[in-house]
XYZ file of C-alpha atoms in Angstrom:
611
model
C 0.053 0.192 0.406
C 1.726 3.737 -1.030
C 2.272 5.904 1.885
C -0.792 8.461 0.498
C -3.339 5.450 0.653
C -1.964 4.564 3.681
C -2.447 8.274 5.422
C -5.995 9.121 3.760
C -9.176 9.042 4.384
C -11.652 7.859 1.573
C -12.332 11.192 -0.325
C -16.084 13.066 -0.961
C -14.567 15.776 -3.142
C -17.476 15.371 -5.667
C -19.580 16.200 -2.389
C -17.453 18.984 -1.159
C -16.847 20.420 -4.566
C -21.112 20.911 -5.104
C -20.846 23.029 -2.106
C -18.641 25.674 -3.944
C -20.394 28.347 -6.092
C -19.909 27.596 -9.561
C -18.322 30.064 -11.999
C -15.554 31.367 -9.063
C -12.851 32.340 -11.275
C -9.247 33.084 -9.716
C -7.679 36.484 -10.250
C -5.132 35.757 -13.429
C -2.132 34.357 -13.804
C 1.367 33.719 -16.319
C 1.083 30.117 -17.433
C 4.650 28.682 -18.257
C 5.013 25.735 -20.783
C 7.915 24.175 -21.665
C 9.498 24.020 -25.135
C 8.783 21.445 -27.561
C 12.353 20.250 -27.934
C 12.135 19.907 -23.803
C 10.524 16.086 -23.157
C 11.029 12.843 -24.060
C 7.954 12.850 -27.209
C 8.464 15.408 -29.648
C 5.368 16.594 -31.312
C 3.933 14.210 -33.948
C 5.858 10.943 -31.950
C 3.973 8.030 -30.967
C 1.931 9.746 -27.838
C 0.723 12.744 -29.487
C -0.455 10.361 -32.352
C -2.402 8.324 -29.835
C -4.295 10.465 -27.738
C -5.789 8.147 -25.849
C -2.660 6.703 -24.276
C -2.290 10.411 -22.022
C -3.892 11.422 -19.314
C -3.622 15.012 -18.437
C -2.748 14.841 -14.443
C -3.611 18.605 -12.505
C -0.779 18.792 -9.352
C -2.089 21.882 -7.174
C 0.558 22.993 -4.946
C 1.459 25.518 -2.313
C 3.862 26.018 0.450
C 4.676 27.833 3.925
C 1.346 28.175 5.153
C 2.195 28.670 8.690
C -0.949 27.858 10.414
C -2.889 31.003 8.396
C -6.208 30.032 9.298
C -7.427 33.294 8.981
C -6.364 36.314 6.475
C -2.940 37.208 7.444
C -2.681 41.150 8.113
C -1.312 43.799 6.738
C 1.332 43.690 3.436
C 1.210 39.829 4.873
C -1.884 39.245 3.445
C -1.002 40.719 0.053
C 0.125 39.947 -3.484
C 1.778 42.010 -6.074
C 0.411 41.426 -9.491
C 2.109 42.694 -12.897
C -0.761 44.859 -14.725
C -0.755 44.596 -18.513
C 0.857 48.237 -18.634
C 4.128 47.737 -16.412
C 2.936 48.976 -13.329
C 1.909 47.069 -9.993
C -1.114 46.190 -8.042
C -1.394 44.951 -4.459
C -4.139 42.400 -3.979
C -5.318 40.858 -0.645
C -5.358 37.313 -0.248
C -4.985 34.022 1.891
C -6.672 32.582 4.955
C -8.181 28.992 4.835
C -11.829 29.764 3.906
C -11.112 31.038 0.308
C -7.911 28.529 -0.178
C -10.153 25.622 0.561
C -12.889 26.707 -1.974
C -9.757 27.968 -4.742
C -8.285 24.198 -4.248
C -12.133 23.070 -4.857
C -13.107 24.904 -7.408
C -9.517 24.484 -9.578
C -10.642 20.508 -9.313
C -13.542 20.861 -11.417
C -13.433 18.747 -14.701
C -10.233 17.151 -13.759
C -10.703 13.539 -12.770
C -6.946 12.983 -12.171
C -6.013 15.569 -10.156
C -3.386 15.362 -6.927
C -2.416 18.519 -4.050
C 0.585 18.739 -2.731
C 2.853 20.601 -0.589
C 6.635 21.937 -0.033
C 6.815 22.180 4.049
C 6.271 25.019 6.734
C 2.462 24.085 6.506
C 2.775 24.558 10.698
C 5.312 26.372 12.966
C 5.804 29.941 13.173
C 1.972 30.393 13.362
C -0.515 32.864 14.107
C -2.524 32.326 17.719
C -5.502 30.506 16.972
C -3.398 27.957 14.964
C -0.235 28.155 17.861
C -1.522 27.982 20.503
C -3.229 24.561 19.995
C 0.121 23.402 18.898
C -1.410 23.632 14.933
C -3.665 20.827 15.323
C -6.149 22.999 14.059
C -4.268 23.973 10.784
C -4.094 20.302 10.186
C -6.980 19.609 10.469
C -7.959 22.335 8.169
C -5.648 20.880 5.337
C -7.224 17.268 5.609
C -10.410 18.751 5.046
C -9.218 20.356 1.963
C -7.714 16.850 0.876
C -3.772 17.163 0.754
C -2.430 14.314 -0.620
C 1.323 14.886 0.180
C 3.976 16.911 1.626
C 7.439 17.472 2.513
C 8.684 18.488 5.590
C 9.893 21.963 6.157
C 12.208 23.480 9.061
C 9.385 24.823 11.095
C 7.732 21.405 11.626
C 10.667 20.866 13.704
C 10.009 24.096 15.814
C 8.862 21.825 18.778
C 10.672 18.613 17.922
C 10.687 15.225 16.319
C 8.350 13.837 18.495
C 5.785 16.753 18.316
C 6.392 16.035 14.586
C 5.624 12.021 14.842
C 2.473 13.274 16.953
C 1.345 15.555 14.193
C 2.221 12.784 11.560
C 0.026 10.264 13.700
C -2.322 11.880 16.022
C -2.829 11.960 19.813
C -3.106 14.609 22.391
C -0.157 16.737 23.373
C 1.672 15.335 26.028
C 1.544 18.530 28.398
C -1.595 20.113 27.051
C -3.380 17.043 26.593
C -6.632 17.028 24.202
C -8.172 20.598 23.640
C -12.135 19.539 22.721
C -13.998 17.290 24.012
C -16.436 14.616 21.803
C -20.500 14.674 21.939
C -20.215 12.331 25.069
C -18.027 14.929 27.057
C -14.845 12.830 26.925
C -11.497 14.268 25.548
C -11.809 14.256 21.748
C -8.352 12.939 20.522
C -6.222 14.390 17.381
C -6.588 12.666 14.661
C -3.363 13.262 12.770
C -2.449 14.523 9.075
C -4.223 12.310 6.632
C -1.580 13.377 4.467
C 1.929 11.694 4.742
C 4.722 13.837 5.472
C 8.186 13.009 3.778
C 11.392 13.295 5.354
C 13.873 11.732 2.459
C 17.311 13.388 3.906
C 16.469 13.650 7.484
C 17.675 10.354 9.288
C 17.720 9.080 12.581
C 21.383 8.854 13.855
C 21.261 5.351 16.060
C 19.567 3.557 12.804
C 20.305 5.614 9.872
C 16.764 5.539 8.738
C 14.546 8.368 7.459
C 12.775 9.866 10.500
C 9.046 9.277 8.283
C 8.631 8.531 5.113
C 11.208 9.057 2.238
C 8.719 9.104 -0.661
C 5.010 8.003 -1.680
C 3.194 6.850 -4.643
C 0.033 8.398 -5.668
C -2.037 6.048 -7.814
C -5.549 6.319 -9.469
C -6.463 4.202 -12.127
C -3.422 3.137 -13.539
C -1.905 6.312 -13.245
C 1.167 6.787 -10.946
C 3.059 9.463 -9.627
C 5.631 9.334 -7.289
C 6.645 12.301 -4.660
C 9.883 12.225 -3.217
C 10.013 14.863 0.093
C 12.991 16.668 1.733
C 13.246 19.742 3.670
C 16.792 22.283 3.368
C 19.769 20.627 4.485
C 20.634 23.738 6.428
C 17.779 23.100 8.618
C 20.187 23.193 12.119
C 21.253 26.327 11.293
C 17.895 27.943 11.503
C 15.908 25.707 14.362
C 16.854 24.694 17.757
C 19.292 22.344 18.613
C 16.538 20.644 21.011
C 14.172 20.005 18.463
C 16.572 18.279 16.239
C 18.751 16.144 18.620
C 19.297 13.332 17.598
C 18.678 13.697 13.971
C 21.056 14.177 10.526
C 20.468 16.293 7.934
C 21.496 15.475 4.127
C 22.735 16.591 0.808
C 19.466 17.506 -1.290
C 20.792 16.425 -4.809
C 22.530 12.771 -3.370
C 19.097 12.239 -1.756
C 16.551 13.049 -4.486
C 18.651 11.218 -6.543
C 18.822 8.169 -4.641
C 15.208 8.006 -4.460
C 14.429 9.073 -7.976
C 16.102 5.289 -8.919
C 14.587 3.668 -6.117
C 10.994 4.786 -7.745
C 12.444 3.967 -11.046
C 12.708 0.593 -10.167
C 9.380 -0.189 -8.759
C 8.504 1.166 -12.179
C 7.450 4.365 -11.080
C 8.627 6.691 -13.975
C 7.023 9.685 -12.615
C 8.700 11.726 -9.994
C 7.742 15.240 -8.549
C 10.014 16.361 -5.939
C 8.339 18.357 -2.999
C 11.392 20.033 -1.849
C 11.372 22.872 1.612
C 14.052 24.871 -0.421
C 13.715 27.840 -3.005
C 14.614 31.148 -4.749
C 14.914 34.829 -5.133
C 13.091 35.776 -8.332
C 13.993 38.875 -10.136
C 10.430 40.211 -9.693
C 8.034 40.530 -6.573
C 5.120 40.333 -9.259
C 3.776 36.709 -8.915
C 2.928 36.551 -12.203
C 6.029 37.662 -13.846
C 8.045 35.843 -16.585
C 10.571 33.715 -14.896
C 12.066 32.661 -17.962
C 12.733 35.633 -19.454
C 14.922 36.127 -21.658
C 16.197 32.378 -21.344
C 14.932 29.715 -19.259
C 14.856 30.169 -15.582
C 17.278 33.096 -15.966
C 14.748 35.151 -13.368
C 15.075 33.252 -10.279
C 18.733 32.695 -8.304
C 19.541 31.248 -4.724
C 19.802 27.416 -3.879
C 16.750 25.895 -5.699
C 19.030 26.509 -8.934
C 22.177 24.551 -8.189
C 19.344 21.762 -7.065
C 17.483 21.597 -9.954
C 20.232 21.566 -11.890
C 21.536 18.859 -9.923
C 19.500 16.679 -9.432
C 18.796 13.805 -11.924
C 16.306 14.255 -14.951
C 14.045 11.675 -13.987
C 12.467 13.847 -11.708
C 9.974 15.320 -13.923
C 8.941 18.810 -11.705
C 9.872 20.289 -8.670
C 7.593 21.908 -6.027
C 10.165 24.450 -3.226
C 9.214 26.591 -0.390
C 11.062 28.051 2.080
C 11.778 31.757 0.359
C 7.986 32.951 0.250
C 8.398 33.462 -2.734
C 6.655 33.394 -5.940
C 7.573 31.935 -9.776
C 6.952 29.533 -12.323
C 10.488 28.986 -13.319
C 12.001 26.347 -16.078
C 15.637 25.029 -15.161
C 17.209 23.214 -17.181
C 17.974 19.287 -16.144
C 21.750 17.825 -16.220
C 20.349 16.108 -19.662
C 20.015 20.101 -20.600
C 15.900 19.451 -21.100
C 14.245 22.377 -19.140
C 12.356 21.488 -15.807
C 9.165 23.020 -14.091
C 9.909 24.462 -10.644
C 7.276 26.263 -8.952
C 6.491 28.282 -5.790
C 3.167 29.781 -4.327
C 4.509 32.565 -1.529
C 3.311 32.037 1.620
C 0.311 31.713 4.258
C -1.591 30.713 1.225
C -1.892 33.682 -0.519
C -1.411 31.542 -3.979
C -1.737 27.998 -5.467
C 0.106 26.423 -8.264
C -1.575 24.546 -10.832
C 0.762 22.582 -12.715
C -0.421 20.229 -15.953
C 1.495 17.196 -16.170
C 0.676 14.499 -19.148
C 1.123 11.397 -18.064
C 2.017 8.666 -20.914
C 0.415 5.349 -20.267
C 2.621 3.228 -22.239
C 5.944 4.890 -20.749
C 4.621 5.502 -17.609
C 6.834 8.955 -17.832
C 5.238 12.720 -18.203
C 5.649 13.909 -21.468
C 7.589 17.435 -20.409
C 6.708 18.628 -23.976
C 3.188 18.985 -22.863
C 3.843 20.367 -18.725
C 2.500 24.113 -18.260
C 2.188 25.520 -14.786
C 0.855 28.907 -13.298
C -0.038 30.656 -9.734
C -3.007 31.720 -8.682
C -4.180 34.326 -6.568
C -6.201 33.608 -3.236
C -8.831 35.802 -3.566
C -10.715 36.966 -1.202
C -13.626 38.101 -3.036
C -14.476 34.493 -3.963
C -17.244 32.745 -1.506
C -15.590 31.173 1.674
C -15.532 27.735 2.156
C -18.398 27.193 4.919
C -16.693 23.976 6.471
C -13.558 26.123 7.208
C -15.892 28.838 8.758
C -17.041 26.431 11.294
C -13.696 24.950 12.003
C -12.277 28.621 12.520
C -14.953 29.300 14.763
C -14.921 26.471 16.620
C -10.859 27.228 17.713
C -11.606 30.510 17.725
C -13.946 30.358 20.269
C -11.616 28.404 22.686
C -8.567 30.682 21.770
C -11.098 34.556 22.044
C -10.701 34.914 26.050
C -6.711 34.884 25.129
C -6.742 35.952 22.164
C -8.357 39.103 22.789
C -6.863 40.732 25.272
C -5.752 44.304 24.701
C -1.972 44.299 25.756
C -1.143 47.607 23.888
C -1.395 50.602 21.151
C -0.033 51.763 18.465
C -0.076 55.527 16.523
C 0.277 53.771 13.246
C 1.219 50.427 11.126
C 3.998 49.030 12.255
C 6.034 46.657 9.581
C 8.106 44.153 10.447
C 7.311 40.457 8.203
C 6.409 43.235 5.271
C 8.920 45.644 5.898
C 10.719 46.201 2.722
C 13.848 47.356 4.403
C 17.474 45.585 5.841
C 15.636 46.969 9.275
C 12.483 47.255 10.249
C 10.443 49.425 12.246
C 8.817 45.930 14.152
C 12.111 44.799 14.800
C 13.557 48.054 15.816
C 10.461 47.901 18.784
C 11.145 44.214 19.852
C 14.744 44.916 20.161
C 14.042 47.562 22.277
C 11.720 45.509 24.273
C 14.090 43.147 24.519
C 16.674 45.423 26.134
C 14.718 46.741 28.332
C 13.623 42.865 29.752
C 17.492 42.463 29.994
C 17.956 45.656 31.794
C 14.851 44.416 34.412
C 17.494 41.243 35.163
C 20.692 43.072 35.257
C 21.031 46.954 34.845
C 24.140 46.546 32.785
C 22.625 45.313 29.780
C 24.208 47.609 26.798
C 22.029 46.587 23.613
C 19.847 44.024 21.893
C 20.101 41.833 18.843
C 16.914 39.946 17.219
C 16.685 37.925 14.052
C 14.716 38.798 11.411
C 12.852 35.376 10.634
C 11.702 35.344 14.319
C 9.531 38.723 13.355
C 6.279 36.543 11.633
C 4.115 39.284 11.304
C 3.470 43.516 11.263
C 1.577 45.297 13.609
C -1.492 47.035 11.602
C -3.322 49.784 13.041
C -6.712 48.842 11.891
C -8.537 46.762 13.993
C -8.637 43.589 13.415
C -12.258 42.812 15.669
C -14.022 44.730 18.069
C -10.792 45.609 19.920
C -10.521 49.476 17.912
C -8.038 50.885 15.679
C -4.990 50.922 17.224
C -5.108 48.831 19.800
C -2.828 45.745 19.749
C -4.125 42.117 20.907
C -2.381 39.522 22.360
C -3.245 37.318 19.902
C -1.933 40.190 17.216
C 1.697 40.379 19.475
C 1.424 36.227 19.378
C 1.345 36.471 16.078
C 4.533 38.949 15.422
C 6.397 36.530 18.069
C 5.309 33.013 18.489
C 8.208 30.920 19.361
C 8.004 30.796 22.928
C 12.049 31.563 22.688
C 13.463 33.496 25.853
C 15.324 36.451 26.442
C 19.109 35.785 27.481
C 21.976 37.822 28.598
C 25.568 36.880 27.529
C 28.706 38.889 27.847
C 30.463 39.188 24.250
C 33.799 41.201 23.447
C 33.485 44.032 20.614
C 35.206 42.264 18.415
C 32.624 38.508 18.622
C 29.730 41.552 17.903
C 31.908 42.997 14.821
C 32.403 38.760 13.689
C 28.539 38.703 14.326
C 27.708 41.601 12.344
C 30.060 40.026 9.960
C 28.252 36.815 9.611
C 25.134 38.389 8.745
C 26.380 39.033 4.958
C 28.670 36.272 4.616
C 29.128 32.211 5.202
C 26.167 30.428 4.899
C 23.982 34.135 5.274
C 25.924 36.094 1.838
C 23.876 34.787 -0.956
C 20.857 35.979 1.725
C 21.756 38.057 4.048
C 20.001 38.073 7.696
C 20.456 41.389 8.945
C 20.085 41.339 12.592
C 17.276 44.033 14.349
C 19.217 45.938 17.217
C 18.201 48.158 19.610
C 18.504 51.885 20.935
C 21.741 53.542 20.488
C 23.461 51.062 18.409
C 24.248 51.894 14.338
C 26.308 50.765 11.992
C 26.576 51.309 8.393
C 25.873 48.783 6.178
C 27.186 48.944 2.583
C 25.520 46.500 0.100
C 27.835 47.597 -2.861
C 30.717 45.667 -1.525
C 30.508 41.806 -1.194
C 31.019 39.618 2.444
C 31.904 40.830 5.174
C 33.172 43.790 3.761
C 29.671 44.939 3.775
C 30.055 45.594 7.552
C 31.868 49.404 7.672
C 33.879 48.611 10.805
C 34.476 52.036 11.786
C 30.942 53.247 11.578
C 29.908 50.478 14.331
C 29.112 52.429 17.734
C 26.402 52.173 20.977
C 25.005 55.212 22.130
C 27.230 57.467 19.866
C 30.912 55.402 20.611
C 33.090 53.616 18.670
C 32.288 49.642 19.419
C 35.977 48.392 21.903
C 36.567 45.466 20.147
C 38.472 44.569 23.501
C 35.444 45.914 25.873
C 33.055 43.689 26.933
C 29.316 43.896 26.359
C 26.088 42.768 27.796
C 23.945 41.600 24.751
C 20.543 40.541 24.783
C 19.136 38.291 22.317
C 16.948 35.367 22.201
C 17.418 31.789 23.054
C 17.637 31.213 19.047
C 20.333 33.316 18.884
C 22.133 32.022 21.851
C 22.140 28.625 20.414
C 24.141 29.816 17.280
C 21.075 29.968 15.035
C 20.691 31.601 11.931
C 24.356 31.041 11.101
C 25.063 33.451 13.695
C 27.457 30.869 15.359
C 29.731 33.598 17.084
C 26.553 34.583 19.176
C 26.581 30.815 20.387
C 29.786 31.566 22.172
C 28.632 34.344 24.888
C 29.832 33.861 28.263
C 28.169 34.485 31.849
C 24.692 33.360 30.111
C 20.930 34.492 32.379
C 17.916 33.337 30.784
C 14.966 35.578 31.210
C 11.203 35.729 30.203
C 9.882 34.527 27.252
C 10.092 36.638 24.050
C 6.156 37.354 23.878
C 6.303 38.950 27.676
C 9.072 40.858 26.664
C 7.300 42.481 24.201
C 3.816 42.241 26.173
C 5.329 44.048 29.295
C 6.990 46.991 27.171
C 3.690 47.447 25.444
C 2.275 48.014 28.778
C 4.851 50.202 30.352
C 5.070 52.314 27.294
C 1.614 52.922 25.563
C -1.341 53.443 26.491
C -5.024 54.540 24.693
C -3.924 58.471 25.184
C -0.527 57.690 24.259
C 0.107 55.020 22.257
C 4.006 54.025 20.632
C 4.341 55.489 17.520
C 5.952 53.090 14.165
C 9.858 53.658 14.937
C 11.795 55.234 12.508
C 14.224 52.438 11.137
C 17.093 54.330 11.085
C 19.608 52.782 12.916
C 21.365 50.741 10.235
C 22.392 53.140 7.660
C 22.513 50.958 4.106
C 24.504 51.838 1.247
C 23.450 50.584 -2.178
């Protein structure tokens, strides 16, 4: 029995589709098709002459959902669409109610349809899902008929044992069961209907994959194999405790290994689901990624993986970078191969047509076409998602709706367009304030940008009123329950850490630390690597940083463990552990804001950027 078949409940997709209003169209998308010389059968070949020999399989995919059951707020809930005249338009998108409708509408008229994801479906989630260890999101994804997913780095946020519970079900070991059944007994979490795949994640003791490495989707004689991976660099971006006893392996070698295994089993059509991605040349979801040539519109880690992985793989569904692209990148045999990503938070989904040749059992790559579609909020909501959200919202409401602070305007974080974000400044200031309550000698605070999951929006999200920050909104910004730690670092170590933002594992995609008030320096992006940090501009309260002096630095437990490639920050001396970062933020709001004196958005002028 295939892994998909084992984990799936019997589908009732036709019944569900009937519940969705007919005639709902997705917002415009740019379709990409492979050139005529790209695949196994050229036009006029045997497969083209015998139409009964081939069948079109619809592959719907998305990535980096991150528990966003409700529409994400602010710029985090928008996609950029390029208009015919070259201008760009922002479109509100996302939310489980709309994603479910989009997927169900897209499946209409497609008897062969499979839905796949590329990881980070959970973790880093808003309160509605995160408060319940993402059980609500897994329940929603089950109802959306997700068939298969790779794991992402955030699936490891609470460790391998918790990931196993997410897959197999059972109540949380500490928090127990959240609901009761009709008999008043604890309602057990059922787990994911779909298999999570971990081809390149093995257990150190046994050498075996943590979960299944691949699975095969079968329908009326059609077989498509899915290999699932996360990025090899996961240990650099998750808590060490969450991956203890696990090894993460090279992506290309792993893909090639399992492509051979599937091929020997007679599975010739193969799709790789990988939680690794690239950086597109444009932020518009519908730009032409293949201009001027195939794959010219994308850069980053996924390009090398796509170029190096076995030609046996017919398509890649990717994630991690939260970007949107549909590209054709040549495989090692020189044949273009589809590589896609659907942004994040359920704002887009990708619709790819795979033409399956029943005789060769392979995909006819000349016929592959793909496009990203906006999950528009103007379409009808899926009623079952509305009920699900309402049910969990009722449990979360007493906590989520509690006011914790006041702001006078939008404070961009995840949606900021500059390396330094206003919300990053605010969080750093809050962590420094908390650190000073533990040790008055605390000098500065550093915050990793990836730990800022959203924006703070001035407009009310519910009945709390404009400018009111609720516990739920603050939780969405900082959902990881990291502690605020204090360590001693020399000035030389701080300089090394600043250089690690733009060198080593972070050189290709810099991770600019957010800094507390009084810490300033210049970032020269016209230079390369560590030279981007202009050493003589690094100052604390106007005084040049002394390489030989010792500074008391506040940073979250993730950075204190050397996360995000900041190995130097993991070498701090005299550690002191404070409260969790969310408490630090809420305490800062309580001490520094009120209804008549809200906090103004920080200017984000601590890091001067030269371009």
